[in-house]
mmCIF file of C-alpha atoms in Angstrom:
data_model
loop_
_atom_site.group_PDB
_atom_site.id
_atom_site.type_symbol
_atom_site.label_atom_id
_atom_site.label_comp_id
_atom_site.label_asym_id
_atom_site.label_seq_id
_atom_site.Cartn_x
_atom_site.Cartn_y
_atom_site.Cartn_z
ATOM 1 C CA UNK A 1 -63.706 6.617 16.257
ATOM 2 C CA UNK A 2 -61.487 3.879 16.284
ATOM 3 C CA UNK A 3 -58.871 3.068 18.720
ATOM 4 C CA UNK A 4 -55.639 1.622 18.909
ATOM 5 C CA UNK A 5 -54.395 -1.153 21.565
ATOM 6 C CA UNK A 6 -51.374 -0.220 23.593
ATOM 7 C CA UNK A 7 -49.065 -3.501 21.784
ATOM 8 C CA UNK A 8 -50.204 -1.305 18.433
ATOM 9 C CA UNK A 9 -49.111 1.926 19.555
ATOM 10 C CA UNK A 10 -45.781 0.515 20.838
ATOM 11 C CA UNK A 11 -45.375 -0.947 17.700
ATOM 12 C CA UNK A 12 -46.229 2.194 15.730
ATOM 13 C CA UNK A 13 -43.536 3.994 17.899
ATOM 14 C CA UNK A 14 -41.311 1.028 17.288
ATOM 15 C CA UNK A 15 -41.105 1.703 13.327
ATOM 16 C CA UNK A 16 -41.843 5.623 13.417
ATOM 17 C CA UNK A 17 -38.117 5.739 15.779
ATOM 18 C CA UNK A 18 -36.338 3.319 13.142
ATOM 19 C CA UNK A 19 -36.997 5.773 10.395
ATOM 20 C CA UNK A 20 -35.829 8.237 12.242
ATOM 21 C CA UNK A 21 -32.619 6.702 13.900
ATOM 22 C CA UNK A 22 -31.478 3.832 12.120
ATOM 23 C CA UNK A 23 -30.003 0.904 14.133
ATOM 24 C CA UNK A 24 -26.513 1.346 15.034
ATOM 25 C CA UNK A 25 -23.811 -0.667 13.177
ATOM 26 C CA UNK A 26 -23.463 -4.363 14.442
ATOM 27 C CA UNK A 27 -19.509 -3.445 15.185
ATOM 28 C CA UNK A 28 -21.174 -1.141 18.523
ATOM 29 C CA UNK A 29 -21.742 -4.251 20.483
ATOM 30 C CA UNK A 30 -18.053 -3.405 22.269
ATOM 31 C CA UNK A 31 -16.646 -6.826 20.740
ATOM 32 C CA UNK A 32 -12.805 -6.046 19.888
ATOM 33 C CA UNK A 33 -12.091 -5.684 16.388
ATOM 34 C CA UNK A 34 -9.520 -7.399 14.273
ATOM 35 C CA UNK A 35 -7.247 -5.613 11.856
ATOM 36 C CA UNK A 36 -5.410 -8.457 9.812
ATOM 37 C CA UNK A 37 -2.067 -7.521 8.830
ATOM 38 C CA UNK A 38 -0.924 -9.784 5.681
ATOM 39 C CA UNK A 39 2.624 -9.086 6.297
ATOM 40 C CA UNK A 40 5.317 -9.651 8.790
ATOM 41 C CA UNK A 41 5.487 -7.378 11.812
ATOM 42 C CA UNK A 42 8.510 -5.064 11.613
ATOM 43 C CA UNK A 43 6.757 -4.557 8.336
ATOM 44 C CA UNK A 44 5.607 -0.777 7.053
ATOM 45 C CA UNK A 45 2.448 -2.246 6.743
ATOM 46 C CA UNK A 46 2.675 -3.313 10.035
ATOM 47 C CA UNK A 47 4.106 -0.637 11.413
ATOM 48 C CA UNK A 48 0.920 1.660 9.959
ATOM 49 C CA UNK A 49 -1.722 -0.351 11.119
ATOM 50 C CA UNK A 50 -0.042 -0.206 14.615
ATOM 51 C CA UNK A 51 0.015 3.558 14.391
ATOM 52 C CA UNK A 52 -3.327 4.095 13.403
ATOM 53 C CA UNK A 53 -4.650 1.036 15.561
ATOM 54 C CA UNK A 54 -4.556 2.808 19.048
ATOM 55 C CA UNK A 55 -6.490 6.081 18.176
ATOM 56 C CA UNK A 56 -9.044 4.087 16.030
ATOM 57 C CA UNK A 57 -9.530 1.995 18.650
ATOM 58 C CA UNK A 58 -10.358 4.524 20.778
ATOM 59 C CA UNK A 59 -12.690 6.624 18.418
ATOM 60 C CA UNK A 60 -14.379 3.228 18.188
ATOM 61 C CA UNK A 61 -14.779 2.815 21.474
ATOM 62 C CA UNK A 62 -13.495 -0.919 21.436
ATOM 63 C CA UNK A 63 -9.997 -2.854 20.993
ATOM 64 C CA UNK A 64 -8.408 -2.960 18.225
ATOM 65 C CA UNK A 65 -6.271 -5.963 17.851
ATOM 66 C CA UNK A 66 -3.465 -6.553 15.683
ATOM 67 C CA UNK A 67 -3.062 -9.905 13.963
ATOM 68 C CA UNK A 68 -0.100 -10.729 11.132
ATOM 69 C CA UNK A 69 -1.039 -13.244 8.777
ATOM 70 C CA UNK A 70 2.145 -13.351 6.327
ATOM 71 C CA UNK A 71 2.816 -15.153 3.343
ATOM 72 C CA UNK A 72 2.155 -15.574 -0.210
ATOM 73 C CA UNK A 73 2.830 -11.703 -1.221
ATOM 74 C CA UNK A 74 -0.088 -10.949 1.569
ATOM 75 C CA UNK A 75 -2.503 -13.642 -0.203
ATOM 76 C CA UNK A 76 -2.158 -15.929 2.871
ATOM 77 C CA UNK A 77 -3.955 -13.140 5.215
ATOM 78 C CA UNK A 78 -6.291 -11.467 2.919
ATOM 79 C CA UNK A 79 -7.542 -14.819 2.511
ATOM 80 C CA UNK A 80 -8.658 -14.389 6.220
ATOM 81 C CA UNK A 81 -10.042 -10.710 5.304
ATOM 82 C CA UNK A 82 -12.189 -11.721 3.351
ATOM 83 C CA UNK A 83 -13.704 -14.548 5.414
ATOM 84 C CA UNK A 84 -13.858 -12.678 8.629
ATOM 85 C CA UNK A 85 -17.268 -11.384 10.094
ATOM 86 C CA UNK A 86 -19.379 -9.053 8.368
ATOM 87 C CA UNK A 87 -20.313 -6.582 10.770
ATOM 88 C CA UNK A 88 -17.169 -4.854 10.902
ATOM 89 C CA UNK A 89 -15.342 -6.557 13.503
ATOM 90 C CA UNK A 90 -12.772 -8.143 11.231
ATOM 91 C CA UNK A 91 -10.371 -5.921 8.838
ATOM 92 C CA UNK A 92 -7.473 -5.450 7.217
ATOM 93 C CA UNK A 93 -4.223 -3.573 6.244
ATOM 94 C CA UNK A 94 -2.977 -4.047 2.786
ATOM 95 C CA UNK A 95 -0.569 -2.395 0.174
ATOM 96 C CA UNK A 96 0.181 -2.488 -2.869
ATOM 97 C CA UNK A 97 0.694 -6.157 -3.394
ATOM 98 C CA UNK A 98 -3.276 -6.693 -2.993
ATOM 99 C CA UNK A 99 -3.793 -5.410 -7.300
ATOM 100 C CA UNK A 100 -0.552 -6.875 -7.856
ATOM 101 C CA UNK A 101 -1.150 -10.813 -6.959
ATOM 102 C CA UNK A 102 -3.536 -11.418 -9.977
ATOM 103 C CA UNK A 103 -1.265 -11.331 -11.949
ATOM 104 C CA UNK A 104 1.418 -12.977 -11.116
ATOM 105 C CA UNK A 105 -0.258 -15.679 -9.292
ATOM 106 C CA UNK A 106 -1.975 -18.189 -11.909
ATOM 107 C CA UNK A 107 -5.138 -18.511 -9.370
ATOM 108 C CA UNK A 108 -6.867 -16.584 -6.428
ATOM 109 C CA UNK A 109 -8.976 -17.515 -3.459
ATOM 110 C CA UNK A 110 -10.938 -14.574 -3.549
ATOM 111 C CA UNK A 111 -11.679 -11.925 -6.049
ATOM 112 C CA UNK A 112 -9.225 -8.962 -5.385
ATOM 113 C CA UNK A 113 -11.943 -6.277 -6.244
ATOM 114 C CA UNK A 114 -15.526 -8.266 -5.295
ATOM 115 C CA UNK A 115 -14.661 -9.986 -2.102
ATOM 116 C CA UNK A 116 -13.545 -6.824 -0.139
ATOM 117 C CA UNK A 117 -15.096 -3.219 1.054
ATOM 118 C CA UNK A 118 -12.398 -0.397 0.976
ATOM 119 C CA UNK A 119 -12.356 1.635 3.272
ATOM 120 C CA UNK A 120 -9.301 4.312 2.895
ATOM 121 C CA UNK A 121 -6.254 4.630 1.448
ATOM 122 C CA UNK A 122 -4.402 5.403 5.041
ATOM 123 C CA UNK A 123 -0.871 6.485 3.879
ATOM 124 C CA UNK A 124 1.636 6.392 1.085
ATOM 125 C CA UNK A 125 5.465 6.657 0.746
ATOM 126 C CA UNK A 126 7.678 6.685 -2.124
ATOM 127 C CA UNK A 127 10.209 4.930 -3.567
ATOM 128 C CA UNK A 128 14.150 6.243 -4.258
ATOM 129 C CA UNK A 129 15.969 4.536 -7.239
ATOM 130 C CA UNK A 130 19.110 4.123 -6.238
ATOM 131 C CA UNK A 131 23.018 3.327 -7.600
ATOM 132 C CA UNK A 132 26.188 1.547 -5.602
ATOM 133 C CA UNK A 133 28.947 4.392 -6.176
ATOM 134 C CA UNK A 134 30.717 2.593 -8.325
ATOM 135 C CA UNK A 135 27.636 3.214 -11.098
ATOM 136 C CA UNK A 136 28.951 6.115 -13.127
ATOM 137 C CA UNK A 137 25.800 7.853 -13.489
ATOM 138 C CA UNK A 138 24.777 10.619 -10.771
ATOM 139 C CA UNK A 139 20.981 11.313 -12.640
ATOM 140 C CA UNK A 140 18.700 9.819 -14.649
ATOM 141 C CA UNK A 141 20.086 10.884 -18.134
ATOM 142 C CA UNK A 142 22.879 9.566 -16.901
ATOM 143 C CA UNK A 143 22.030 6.266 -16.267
ATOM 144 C CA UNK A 144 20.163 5.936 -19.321
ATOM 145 C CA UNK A 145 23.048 7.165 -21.257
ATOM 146 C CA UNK A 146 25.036 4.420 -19.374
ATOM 147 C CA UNK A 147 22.292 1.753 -19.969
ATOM 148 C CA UNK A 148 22.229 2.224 -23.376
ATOM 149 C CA UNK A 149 26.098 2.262 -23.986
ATOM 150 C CA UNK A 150 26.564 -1.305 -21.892
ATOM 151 C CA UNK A 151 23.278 -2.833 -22.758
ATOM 152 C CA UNK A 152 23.099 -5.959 -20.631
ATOM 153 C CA UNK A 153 25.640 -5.236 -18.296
ATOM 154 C CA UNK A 154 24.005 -3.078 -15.831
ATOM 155 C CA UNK A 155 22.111 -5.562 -13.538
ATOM 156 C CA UNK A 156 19.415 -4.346 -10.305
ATOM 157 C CA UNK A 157 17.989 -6.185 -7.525
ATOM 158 C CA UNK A 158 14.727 -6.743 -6.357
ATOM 159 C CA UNK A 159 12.693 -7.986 -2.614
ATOM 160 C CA UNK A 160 11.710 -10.972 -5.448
ATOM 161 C CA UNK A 161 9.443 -11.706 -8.371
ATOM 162 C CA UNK A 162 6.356 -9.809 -9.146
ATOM 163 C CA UNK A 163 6.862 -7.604 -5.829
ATOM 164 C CA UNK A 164 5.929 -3.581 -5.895
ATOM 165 C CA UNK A 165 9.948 -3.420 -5.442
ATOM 166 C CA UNK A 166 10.425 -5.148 -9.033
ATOM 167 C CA UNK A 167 7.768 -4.033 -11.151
ATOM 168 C CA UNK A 168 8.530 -0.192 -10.317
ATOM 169 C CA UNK A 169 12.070 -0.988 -11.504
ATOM 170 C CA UNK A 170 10.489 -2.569 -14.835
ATOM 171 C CA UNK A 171 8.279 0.730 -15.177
ATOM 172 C CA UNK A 172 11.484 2.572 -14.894
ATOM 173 C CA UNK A 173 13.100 0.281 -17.824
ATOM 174 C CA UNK A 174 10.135 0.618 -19.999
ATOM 175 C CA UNK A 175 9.430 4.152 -19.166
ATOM 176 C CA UNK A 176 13.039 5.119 -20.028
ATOM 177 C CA UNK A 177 12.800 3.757 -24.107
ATOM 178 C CA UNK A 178 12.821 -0.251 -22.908
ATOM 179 C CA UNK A 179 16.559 -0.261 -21.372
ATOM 180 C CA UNK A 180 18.338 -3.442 -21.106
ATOM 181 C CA UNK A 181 18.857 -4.011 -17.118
ATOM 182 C CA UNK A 182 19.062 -7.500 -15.404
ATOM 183 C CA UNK A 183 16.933 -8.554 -12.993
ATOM 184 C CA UNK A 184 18.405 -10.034 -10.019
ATOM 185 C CA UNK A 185 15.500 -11.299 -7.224
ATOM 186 C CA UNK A 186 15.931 -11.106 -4.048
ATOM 187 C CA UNK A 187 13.667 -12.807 -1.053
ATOM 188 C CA UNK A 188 13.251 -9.453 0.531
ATOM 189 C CA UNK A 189 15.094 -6.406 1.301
ATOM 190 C CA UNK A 190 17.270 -7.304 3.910
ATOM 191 C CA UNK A 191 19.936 -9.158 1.971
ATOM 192 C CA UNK A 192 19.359 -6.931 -1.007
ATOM 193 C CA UNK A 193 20.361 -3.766 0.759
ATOM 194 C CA UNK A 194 23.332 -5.611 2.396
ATOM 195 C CA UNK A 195 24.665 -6.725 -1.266
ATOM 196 C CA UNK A 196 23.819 -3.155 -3.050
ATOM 197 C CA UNK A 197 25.748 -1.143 -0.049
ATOM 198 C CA UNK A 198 28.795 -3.893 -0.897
ATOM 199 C CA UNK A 199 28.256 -3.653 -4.702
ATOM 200 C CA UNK A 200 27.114 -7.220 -5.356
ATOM 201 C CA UNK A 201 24.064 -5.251 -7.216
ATOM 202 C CA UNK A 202 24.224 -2.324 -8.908
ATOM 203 C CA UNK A 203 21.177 -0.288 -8.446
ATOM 204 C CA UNK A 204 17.607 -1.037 -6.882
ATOM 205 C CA UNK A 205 14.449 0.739 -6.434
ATOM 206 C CA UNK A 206 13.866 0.465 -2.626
ATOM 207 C CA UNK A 207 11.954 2.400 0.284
ATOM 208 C CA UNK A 208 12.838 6.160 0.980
ATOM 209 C CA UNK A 209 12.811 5.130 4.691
ATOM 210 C CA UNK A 210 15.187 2.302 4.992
ATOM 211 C CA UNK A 211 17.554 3.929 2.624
ATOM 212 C CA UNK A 212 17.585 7.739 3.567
ATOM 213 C CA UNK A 213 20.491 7.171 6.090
ATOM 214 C CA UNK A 214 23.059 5.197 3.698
ATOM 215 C CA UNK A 215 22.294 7.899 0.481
ATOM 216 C CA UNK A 216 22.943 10.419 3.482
ATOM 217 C CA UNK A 217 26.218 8.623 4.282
ATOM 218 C CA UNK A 218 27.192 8.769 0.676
ATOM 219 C CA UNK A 219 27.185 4.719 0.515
ATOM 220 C CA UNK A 220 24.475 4.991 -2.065
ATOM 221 C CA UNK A 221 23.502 7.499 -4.908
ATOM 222 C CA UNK A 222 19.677 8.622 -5.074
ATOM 223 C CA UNK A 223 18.699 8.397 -8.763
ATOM 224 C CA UNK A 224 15.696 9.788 -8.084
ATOM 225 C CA UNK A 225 12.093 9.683 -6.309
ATOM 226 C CA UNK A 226 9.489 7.530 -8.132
ATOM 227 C CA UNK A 227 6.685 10.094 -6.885
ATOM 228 C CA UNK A 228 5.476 13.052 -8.341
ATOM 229 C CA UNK A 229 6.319 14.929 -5.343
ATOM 230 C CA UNK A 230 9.717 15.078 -4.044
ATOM 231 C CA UNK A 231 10.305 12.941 -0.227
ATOM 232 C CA UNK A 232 9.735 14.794 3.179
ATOM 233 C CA UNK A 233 12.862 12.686 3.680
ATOM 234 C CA UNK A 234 15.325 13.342 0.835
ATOM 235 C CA UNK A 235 13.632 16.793 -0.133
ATOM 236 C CA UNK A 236 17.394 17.554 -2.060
ATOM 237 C CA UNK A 237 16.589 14.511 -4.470
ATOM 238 C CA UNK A 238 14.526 15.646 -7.735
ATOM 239 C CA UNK A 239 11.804 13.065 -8.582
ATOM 240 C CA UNK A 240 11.900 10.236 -11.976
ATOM 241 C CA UNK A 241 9.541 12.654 -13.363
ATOM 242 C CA UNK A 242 11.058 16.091 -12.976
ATOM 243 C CA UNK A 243 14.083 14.652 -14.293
ATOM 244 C CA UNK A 244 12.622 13.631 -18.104
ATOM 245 C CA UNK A 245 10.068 11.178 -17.137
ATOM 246 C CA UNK A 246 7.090 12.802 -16.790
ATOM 247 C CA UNK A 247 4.359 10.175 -16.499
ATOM 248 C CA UNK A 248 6.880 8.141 -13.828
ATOM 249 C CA UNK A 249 4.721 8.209 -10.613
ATOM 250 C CA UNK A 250 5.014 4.626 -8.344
ATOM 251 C CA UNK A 251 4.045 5.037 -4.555
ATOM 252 C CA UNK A 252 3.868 2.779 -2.041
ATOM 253 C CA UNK A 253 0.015 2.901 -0.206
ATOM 254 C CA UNK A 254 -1.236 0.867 2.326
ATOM 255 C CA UNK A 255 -5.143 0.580 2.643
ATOM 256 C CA UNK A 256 -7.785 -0.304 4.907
ATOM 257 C CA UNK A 257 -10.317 -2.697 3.635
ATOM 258 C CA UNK A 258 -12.751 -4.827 5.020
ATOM 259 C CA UNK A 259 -14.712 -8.291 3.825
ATOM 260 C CA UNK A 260 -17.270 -7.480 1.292
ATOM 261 C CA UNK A 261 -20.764 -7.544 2.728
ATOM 262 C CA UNK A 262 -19.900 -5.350 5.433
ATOM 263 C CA UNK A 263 -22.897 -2.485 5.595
ATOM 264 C CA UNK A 264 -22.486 1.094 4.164
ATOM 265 C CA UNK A 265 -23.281 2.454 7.167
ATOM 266 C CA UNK A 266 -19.985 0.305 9.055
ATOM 267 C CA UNK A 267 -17.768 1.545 6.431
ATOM 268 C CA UNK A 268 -19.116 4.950 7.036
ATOM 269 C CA UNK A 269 -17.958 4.584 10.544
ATOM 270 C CA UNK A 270 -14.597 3.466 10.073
ATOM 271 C CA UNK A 271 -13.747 5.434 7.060
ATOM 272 C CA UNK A 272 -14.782 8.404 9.540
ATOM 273 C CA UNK A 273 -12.903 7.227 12.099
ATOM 274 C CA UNK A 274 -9.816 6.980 10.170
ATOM 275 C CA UNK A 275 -9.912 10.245 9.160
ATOM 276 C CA UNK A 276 -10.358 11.857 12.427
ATOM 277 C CA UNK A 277 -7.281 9.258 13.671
ATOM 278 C CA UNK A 278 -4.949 10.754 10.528
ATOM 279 C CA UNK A 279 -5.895 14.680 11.598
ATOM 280 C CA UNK A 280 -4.420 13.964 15.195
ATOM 281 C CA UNK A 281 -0.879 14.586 16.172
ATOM 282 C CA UNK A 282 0.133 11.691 17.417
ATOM 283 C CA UNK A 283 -0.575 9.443 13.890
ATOM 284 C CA UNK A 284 1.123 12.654 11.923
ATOM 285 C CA UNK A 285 3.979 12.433 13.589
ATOM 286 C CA UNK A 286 4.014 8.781 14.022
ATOM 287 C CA UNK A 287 3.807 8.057 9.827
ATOM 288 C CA UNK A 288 6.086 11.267 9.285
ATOM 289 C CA UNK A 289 8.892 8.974 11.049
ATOM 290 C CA UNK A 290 8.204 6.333 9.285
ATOM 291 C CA UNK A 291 8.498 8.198 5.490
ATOM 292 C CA UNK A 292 4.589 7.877 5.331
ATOM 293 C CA UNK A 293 2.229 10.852 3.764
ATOM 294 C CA UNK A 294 -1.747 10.646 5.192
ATOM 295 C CA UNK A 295 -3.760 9.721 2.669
ATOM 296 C CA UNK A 296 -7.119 9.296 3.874
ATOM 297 C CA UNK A 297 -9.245 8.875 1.094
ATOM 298 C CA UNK A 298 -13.215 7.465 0.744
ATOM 299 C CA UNK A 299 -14.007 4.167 0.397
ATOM 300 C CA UNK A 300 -15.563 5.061 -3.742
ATOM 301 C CA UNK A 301 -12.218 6.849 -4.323
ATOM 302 C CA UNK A 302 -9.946 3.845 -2.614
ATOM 303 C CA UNK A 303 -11.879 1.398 -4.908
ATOM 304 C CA UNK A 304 -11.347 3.635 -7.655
ATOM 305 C CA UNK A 305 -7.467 3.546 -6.808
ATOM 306 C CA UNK A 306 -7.703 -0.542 -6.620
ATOM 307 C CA UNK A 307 -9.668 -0.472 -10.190
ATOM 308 C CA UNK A 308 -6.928 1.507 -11.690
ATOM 309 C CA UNK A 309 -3.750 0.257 -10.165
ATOM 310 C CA UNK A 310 -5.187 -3.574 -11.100
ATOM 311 C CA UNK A 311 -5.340 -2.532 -14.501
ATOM 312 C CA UNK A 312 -1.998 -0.721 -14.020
ATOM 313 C CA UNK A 313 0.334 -3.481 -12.651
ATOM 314 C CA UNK A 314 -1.541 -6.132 -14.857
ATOM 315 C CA UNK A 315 -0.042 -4.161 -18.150
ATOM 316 C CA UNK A 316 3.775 -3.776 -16.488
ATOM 317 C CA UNK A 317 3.743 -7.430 -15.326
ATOM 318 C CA UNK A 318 2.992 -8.681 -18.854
ATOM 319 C CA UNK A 319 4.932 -6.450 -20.722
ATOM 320 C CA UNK A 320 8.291 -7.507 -17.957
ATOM 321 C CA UNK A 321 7.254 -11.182 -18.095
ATOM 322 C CA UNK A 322 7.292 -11.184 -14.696
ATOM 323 C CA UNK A 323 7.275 -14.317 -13.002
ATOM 324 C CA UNK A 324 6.876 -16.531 -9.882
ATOM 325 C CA UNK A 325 9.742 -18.886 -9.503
#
C-alpha cells in the first residue's frame, strides 16, 4: 500500500479546492477602482456614473473613484480605458460617441470593438426634436411639408460635427425622403440652446432633460421624441415614429465597459453588481431625475448593441458627409 507524504496531500487538497472554488477575481484585493469618465463633469455621462458609482462601490466592497478624462468626442479618456489594469480595477463610462468616433475621425488609438470588455448598457434617454416658435410647423408632417416647400431655407443646429446631437438630426433628414435642412455646428449645447430659445437657429435635436422646462414654457415646440417609446418627461409628446416614421428610433445610452483582457469571471462581477445597483431606489430615482431609463443589459448583449450601432452610425455619417472641421 502506498502512501502519500503530508507536502503531497496538501498539495492534492490544494488543486481538489481550486476546482471546486475558483480563485476570486483580482479586483477583491480592496484596491479602489477607477471608473474613467471621457466627458466633462456636469456631463449626463457624468452625472450617471456618479449615480451608479456609490452603490457599486459598495456592492463591491471597495471605492469607486470618479475620474473625467474629456476631449476628443471621449477619445482622449477611452484612450486611458483601454490601457488601465486588467483585473478590473480600471473602467469606464461611455455613450454613444464610443461607435461614433470611427468614423468621423480618420485614425484611432485603439480598436473601438477589440480593445474593450462591455459590461452593461446602464441607462438610456431620448432625444426631443425641437422648433423656435416662429417655425410654422407644430408636427412632423408639418415640418416636412414646410421643408419641402422652402428647400434650403430651414437651417438646425448641432453640439458640433459628427456628434450623436448631429447625426440623429441627419437620420431625421434622410428618414423623412432626404429633406434639404442646413447644418449649423455648434461646440456644444450651451450656446446652441441659448441661440434656438432666441431664434438664431431654427430647430435642433437636443436632450429631453435640458429642454423639458423651455417646451413646457412654450419657448420651444416638441416635434417629436426620437425613441420608440414616448419620454417619462414629455409623456404628451408623440414619438418620430408614431408620427409617420416608423423605423425612427435614436437614444442616447451610456455604457459600462472595461479594458479588454479583463477575466469573464470580473465582468461577471460587475455586470452583477450593476444590476443589483439599477434595482435599488436610490439609482431609480436618481436617473428618473435626470431623463434616464435603466437599461442594464449583459455584457454579450451590450457588445451586440456596440456591433450594431458601429455599423449604424458608420452608414448615416457617410451618407451626411459628416465631417470634422
Amino acid at each position: 500500500m502506498s502512501t502519500c507524504s503530508p507536502k503531497r496531500r496538501a498539495t492534492a487538497a490544494a488543486l481538489v479546492l481550486s476546482l471546486v472554488f475558483p480563485a476570486l477575481p483580482a479586483m477583491a484585493d480592496g484596491k479602489p477602482v477607477k471608473m474613467i469618465v471621457p466627458h466633462a463633469p456636469g456631463s449626463s455621462v457624468d452625472a450617471l456614473a456618479r449615480t451608479i458609482g456609490n452603490p457599486l462601490a459598495r456592492l463591491l466592497g471597495q471605492p469607486v473613484v470618479i475620474e473625467n478624462l474629456p476631449g476628443a468626442g471621449g477619445v482622449t479618456g477611452t484612450s486611458q480605458i483601454v490601457r488601465g489594469a486588467k483585473d478590473g480595477t480600471v473602467i469606464g463610462m461611455v455613450s454613444n460617441n464610443h461607435v461614433v468616433n470611427p468614423s468621423i475621425y480618420k485614425s484611432m488609438p485603439f480598436d473601438t470593438l477589440k480593445d474593450i470588455r462591455p459590461i452593461s448598457v446602464v441607462g438610456g434617454s431620448p432625444f426631443v426634436l425641437v422648433a423656435h416658435p416662429s417655425v410654422a410647423a407644430k408636427d412632423v408632417k408639418e415640418l416636412i411639408a414646410l421643408a419641402k416647400r422652402k428647400p434650403g431655407e430651414l437651417n438646425y443646429g448641432s453640439s458640433g460635427n459628427g456628434t450623436i446631437l448631429h447625426l440623429a438630426a441627419e437620420a431625421f433628414k434622410s428618414d423623412a425622403g432626404g429633406l434639404d435642412i442646413k447644418h449649423v455646428p455648434y461646440k456644444g449645447t450651451g450656446q446652441l440652446t441659448t441661440d434656438l430659445l432666441g431664434g438664431q437657429v431654427q430647430l435642433a435635436v437636443l436632450g429631453v432633460t435640458g429642454v423639458a422646462q423651455h417646451i413646457k414654457a412654450g419657448k420651444l415646440r416638441a416635434i417629436g421624441v426620437t425613441t420608440k417609446a414616448r419620454s417619462s418627461l414629455l409623456p404628451d409628446v408623440p414619438t418620430l415614429a408614431e408620427q409617420g416614421l416608423p423605423n425612427y428610433d435614436m437614444e442616447g445610452w451610456i455604457a459600462l465597459i472595461a479594458p479588454a483582457g479583463v477575466p469573464q469571471q470580473v465582468v461577471d462581477k460587475l455586470y452583477a453588481d450593476v444590476r443589483s445597483a439599477l434595482q435599488t431606489k436610490e439609482v431609480q430615482e436618481a436617473m428618473a431625475q435626470q431623463g434616464m431609463t435603466p437599461r442594464g443589459t449583459t455584457p454579450e448583449a451590450t457588445a451586440q448593441l456596440f456591433q450594431h450601432e458601429l455599423a449604424r452610425y458608420a452608414k448615416i455619417v457617410k451618407e451626411s458627409g459628416a465631417t470634422l472641421e
